[in-house]
GROMACS .gro file of N, CA and C in nm:
model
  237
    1UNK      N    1  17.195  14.970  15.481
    1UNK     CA    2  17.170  15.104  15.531
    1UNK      C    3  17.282  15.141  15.628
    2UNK      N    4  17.359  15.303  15.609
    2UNK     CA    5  17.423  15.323  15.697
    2UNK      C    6  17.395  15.497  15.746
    3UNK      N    7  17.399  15.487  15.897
    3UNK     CA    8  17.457  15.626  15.960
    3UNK      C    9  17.559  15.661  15.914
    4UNK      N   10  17.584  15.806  15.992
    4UNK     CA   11  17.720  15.852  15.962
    4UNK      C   12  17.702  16.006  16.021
    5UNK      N   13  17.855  16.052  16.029
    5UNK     CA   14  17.909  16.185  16.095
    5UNK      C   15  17.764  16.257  16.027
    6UNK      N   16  17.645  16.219  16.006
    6UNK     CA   17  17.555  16.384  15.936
    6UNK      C   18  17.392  16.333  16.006
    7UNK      N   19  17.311  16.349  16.019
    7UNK     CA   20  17.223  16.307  16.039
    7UNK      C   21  17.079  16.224  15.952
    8UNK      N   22  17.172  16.205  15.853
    8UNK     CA   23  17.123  16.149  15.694
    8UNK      C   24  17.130  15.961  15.715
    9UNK      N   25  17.003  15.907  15.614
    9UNK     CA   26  17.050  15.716  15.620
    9UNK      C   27  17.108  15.739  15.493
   10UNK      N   28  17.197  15.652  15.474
   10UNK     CA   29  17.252  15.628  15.305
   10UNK      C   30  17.199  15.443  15.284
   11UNK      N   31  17.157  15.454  15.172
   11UNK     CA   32  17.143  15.316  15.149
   11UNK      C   33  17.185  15.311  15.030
   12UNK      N   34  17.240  15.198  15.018
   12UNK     CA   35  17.308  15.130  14.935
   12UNK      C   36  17.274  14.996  14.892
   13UNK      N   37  17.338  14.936  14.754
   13UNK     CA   38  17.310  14.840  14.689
   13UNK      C   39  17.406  14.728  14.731
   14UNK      N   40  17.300  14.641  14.820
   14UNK     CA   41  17.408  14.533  14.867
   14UNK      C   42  17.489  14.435  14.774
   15UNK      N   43  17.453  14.463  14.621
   15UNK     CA   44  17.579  14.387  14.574
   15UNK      C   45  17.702  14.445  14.480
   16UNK      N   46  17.599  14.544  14.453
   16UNK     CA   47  17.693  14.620  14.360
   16UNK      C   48  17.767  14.764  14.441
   17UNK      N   49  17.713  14.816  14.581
   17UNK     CA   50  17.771  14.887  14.686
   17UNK      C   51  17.784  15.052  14.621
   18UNK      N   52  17.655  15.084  14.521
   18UNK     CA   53  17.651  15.187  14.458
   18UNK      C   54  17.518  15.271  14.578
   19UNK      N   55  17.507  15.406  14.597
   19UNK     CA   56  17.421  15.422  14.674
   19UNK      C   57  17.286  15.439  14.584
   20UNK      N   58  17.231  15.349  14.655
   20UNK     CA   59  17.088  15.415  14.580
   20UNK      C   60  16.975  15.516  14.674
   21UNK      N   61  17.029  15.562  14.775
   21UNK     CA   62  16.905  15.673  14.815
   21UNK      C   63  16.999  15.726  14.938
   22UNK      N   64  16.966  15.878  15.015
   22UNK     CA   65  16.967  15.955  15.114
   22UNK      C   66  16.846  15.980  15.166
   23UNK      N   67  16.794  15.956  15.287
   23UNK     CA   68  16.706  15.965  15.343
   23UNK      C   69  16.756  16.092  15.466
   24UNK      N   70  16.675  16.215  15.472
   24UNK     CA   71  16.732  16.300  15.604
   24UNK      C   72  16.608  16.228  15.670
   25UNK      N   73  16.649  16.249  15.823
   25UNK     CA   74  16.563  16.132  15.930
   25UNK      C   75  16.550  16.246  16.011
   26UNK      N   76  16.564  16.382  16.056
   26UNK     CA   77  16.567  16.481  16.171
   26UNK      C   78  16.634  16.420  16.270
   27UNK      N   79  16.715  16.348  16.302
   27UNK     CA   80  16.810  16.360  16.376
   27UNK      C   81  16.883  16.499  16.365
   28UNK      N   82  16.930  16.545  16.524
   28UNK     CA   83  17.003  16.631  16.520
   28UNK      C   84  17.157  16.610  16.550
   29UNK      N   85  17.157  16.488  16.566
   29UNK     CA   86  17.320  16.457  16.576
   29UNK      C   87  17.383  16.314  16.510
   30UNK      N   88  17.513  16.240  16.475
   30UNK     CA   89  17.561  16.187  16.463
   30UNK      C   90  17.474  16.046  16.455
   31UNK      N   91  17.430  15.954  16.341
   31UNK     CA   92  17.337  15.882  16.341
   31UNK      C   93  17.441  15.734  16.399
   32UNK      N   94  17.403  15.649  16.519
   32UNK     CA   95  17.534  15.552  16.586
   32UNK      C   96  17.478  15.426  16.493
   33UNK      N   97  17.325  15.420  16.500
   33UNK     CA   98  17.260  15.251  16.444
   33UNK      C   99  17.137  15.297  16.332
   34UNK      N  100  17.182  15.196  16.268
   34UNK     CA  101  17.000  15.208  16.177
   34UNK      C  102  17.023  15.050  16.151
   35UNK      N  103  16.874  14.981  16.097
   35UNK     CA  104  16.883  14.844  16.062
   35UNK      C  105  16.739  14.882  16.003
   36UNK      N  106  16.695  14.786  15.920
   36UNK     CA  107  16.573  14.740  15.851
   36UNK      C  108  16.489  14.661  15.932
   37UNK      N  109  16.405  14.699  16.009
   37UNK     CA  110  16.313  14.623  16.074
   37UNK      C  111  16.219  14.452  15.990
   38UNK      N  112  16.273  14.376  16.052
   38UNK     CA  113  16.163  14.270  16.030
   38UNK      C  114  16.077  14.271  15.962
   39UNK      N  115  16.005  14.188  15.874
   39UNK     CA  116  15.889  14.217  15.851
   39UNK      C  117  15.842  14.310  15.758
   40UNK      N  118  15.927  14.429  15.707
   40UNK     CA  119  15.900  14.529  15.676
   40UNK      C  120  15.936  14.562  15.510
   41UNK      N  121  15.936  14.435  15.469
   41UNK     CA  122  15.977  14.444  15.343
   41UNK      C  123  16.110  14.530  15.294
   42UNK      N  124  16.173  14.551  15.382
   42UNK     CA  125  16.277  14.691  15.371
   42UNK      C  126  16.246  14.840  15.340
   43UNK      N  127  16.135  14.828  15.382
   43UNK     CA  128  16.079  14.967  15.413
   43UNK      C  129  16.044  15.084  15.499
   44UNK      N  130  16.131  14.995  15.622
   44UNK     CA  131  16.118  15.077  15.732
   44UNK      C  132  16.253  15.082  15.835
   45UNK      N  133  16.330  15.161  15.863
   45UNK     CA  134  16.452  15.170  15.912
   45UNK      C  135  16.395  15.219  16.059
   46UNK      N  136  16.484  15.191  16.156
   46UNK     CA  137  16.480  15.219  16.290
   46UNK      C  138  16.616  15.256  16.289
   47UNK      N  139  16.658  15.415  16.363
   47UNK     CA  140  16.773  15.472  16.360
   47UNK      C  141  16.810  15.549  16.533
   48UNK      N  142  16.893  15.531  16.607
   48UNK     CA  143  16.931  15.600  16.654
   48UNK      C  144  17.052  15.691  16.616
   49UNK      N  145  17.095  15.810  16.744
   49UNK     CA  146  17.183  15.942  16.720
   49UNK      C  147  17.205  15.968  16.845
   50UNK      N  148  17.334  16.058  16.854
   50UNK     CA  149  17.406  16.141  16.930
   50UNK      C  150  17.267  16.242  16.975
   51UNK      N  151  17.163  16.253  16.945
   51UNK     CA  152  17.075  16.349  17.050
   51UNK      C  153  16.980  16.255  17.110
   52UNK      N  154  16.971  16.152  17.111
   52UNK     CA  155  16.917  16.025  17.204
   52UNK      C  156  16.792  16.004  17.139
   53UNK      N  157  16.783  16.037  17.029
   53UNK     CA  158  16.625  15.988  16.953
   53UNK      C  159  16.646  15.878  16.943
   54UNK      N  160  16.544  15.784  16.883
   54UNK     CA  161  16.536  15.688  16.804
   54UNK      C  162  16.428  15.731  16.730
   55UNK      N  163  16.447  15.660  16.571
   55UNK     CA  164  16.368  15.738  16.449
   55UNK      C  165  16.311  15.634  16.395
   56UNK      N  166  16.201  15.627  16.402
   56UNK     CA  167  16.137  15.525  16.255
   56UNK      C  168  16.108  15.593  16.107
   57UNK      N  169  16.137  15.528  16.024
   57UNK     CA  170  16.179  15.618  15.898
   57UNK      C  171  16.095  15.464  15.816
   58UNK      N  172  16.019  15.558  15.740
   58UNK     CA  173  15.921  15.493  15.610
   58UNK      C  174  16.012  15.519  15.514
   59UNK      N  175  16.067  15.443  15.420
   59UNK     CA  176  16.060  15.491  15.296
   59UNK      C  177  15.992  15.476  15.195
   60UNK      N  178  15.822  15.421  15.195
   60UNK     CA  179  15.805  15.403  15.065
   60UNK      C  180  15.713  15.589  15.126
   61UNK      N  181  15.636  15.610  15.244
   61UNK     CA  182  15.596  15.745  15.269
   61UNK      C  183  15.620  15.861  15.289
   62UNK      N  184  15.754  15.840  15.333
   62UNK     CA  185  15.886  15.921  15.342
   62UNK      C  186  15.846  15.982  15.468
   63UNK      N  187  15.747  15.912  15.560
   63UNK     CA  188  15.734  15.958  15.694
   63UNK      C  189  15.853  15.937  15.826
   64UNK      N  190  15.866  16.002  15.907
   64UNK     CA  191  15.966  16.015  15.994
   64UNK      C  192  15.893  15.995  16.100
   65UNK      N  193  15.900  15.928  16.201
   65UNK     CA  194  15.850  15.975  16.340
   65UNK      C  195  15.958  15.937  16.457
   66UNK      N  196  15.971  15.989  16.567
   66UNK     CA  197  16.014  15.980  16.654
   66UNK      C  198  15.952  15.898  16.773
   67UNK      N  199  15.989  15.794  16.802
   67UNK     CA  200  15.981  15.721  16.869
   67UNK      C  201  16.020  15.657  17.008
   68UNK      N  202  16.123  15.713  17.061
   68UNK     CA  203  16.176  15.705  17.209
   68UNK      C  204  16.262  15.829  17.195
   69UNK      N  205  16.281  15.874  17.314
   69UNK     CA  206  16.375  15.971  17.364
   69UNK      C  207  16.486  15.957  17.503
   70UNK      N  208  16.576  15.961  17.502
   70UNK     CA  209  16.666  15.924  17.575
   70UNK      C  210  16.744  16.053  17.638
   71UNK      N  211  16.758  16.065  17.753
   71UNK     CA  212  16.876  16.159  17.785
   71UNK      C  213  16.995  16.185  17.770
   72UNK      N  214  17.062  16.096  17.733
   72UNK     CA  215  17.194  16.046  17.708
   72UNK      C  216  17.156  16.011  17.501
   73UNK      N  217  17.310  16.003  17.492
   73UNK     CA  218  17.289  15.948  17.334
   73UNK      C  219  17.213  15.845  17.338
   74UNK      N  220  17.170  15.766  17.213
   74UNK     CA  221  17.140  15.641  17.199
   74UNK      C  222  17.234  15.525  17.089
   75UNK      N  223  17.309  15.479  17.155
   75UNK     CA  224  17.392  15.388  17.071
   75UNK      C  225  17.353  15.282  16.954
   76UNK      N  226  17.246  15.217  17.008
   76UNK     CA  227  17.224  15.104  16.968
   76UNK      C  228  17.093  15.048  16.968
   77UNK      N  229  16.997  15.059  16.851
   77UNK     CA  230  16.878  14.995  16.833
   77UNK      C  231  16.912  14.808  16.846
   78UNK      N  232  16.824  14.765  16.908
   78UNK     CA  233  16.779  14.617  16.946
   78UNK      C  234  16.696  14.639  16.798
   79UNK      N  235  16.753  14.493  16.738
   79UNK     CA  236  16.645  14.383  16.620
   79UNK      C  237  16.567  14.277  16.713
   0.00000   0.00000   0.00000
């Protein structure tokens, strides 16, 4: 899974490096971290952005929620 200059996850096929999905997450700015949470069968991304959210993102529900808010950007989700 990667951020990027848009507020979109791209995921991709870790062997063959073809994308297989766009997820929009409501971020309103520049996405810095996303990772696949633990546990989660790879179904659940934790994302921060340039507007200091952090996002939990379902993909098998395609639910979004917002989960911390920061004043400042947020660089970097902790695994």
């Amino acid at each position: 899974v990667t951020g990027s200059d848009d507020p979109r996850l791209h995921i991709y096929d870790p062997y063959g490096g073809d994308l297989k999905e766009t997820v929009v997450t409501g971020h309103r700015g520049n996405i810095f971290n996303a990772l696949f949470l633990h546990h989660s069968g790879d179904r659940k991304i934790a994302s921060c952005a340039a507007d200091g959210e952090v996002r939990l993102t379902d993909l098998e529900s395609k639910d979004v929620r917002l989960i911390a808010r920061h004043r400042g950007m947020a660089h970097k989700v902790a695994s």
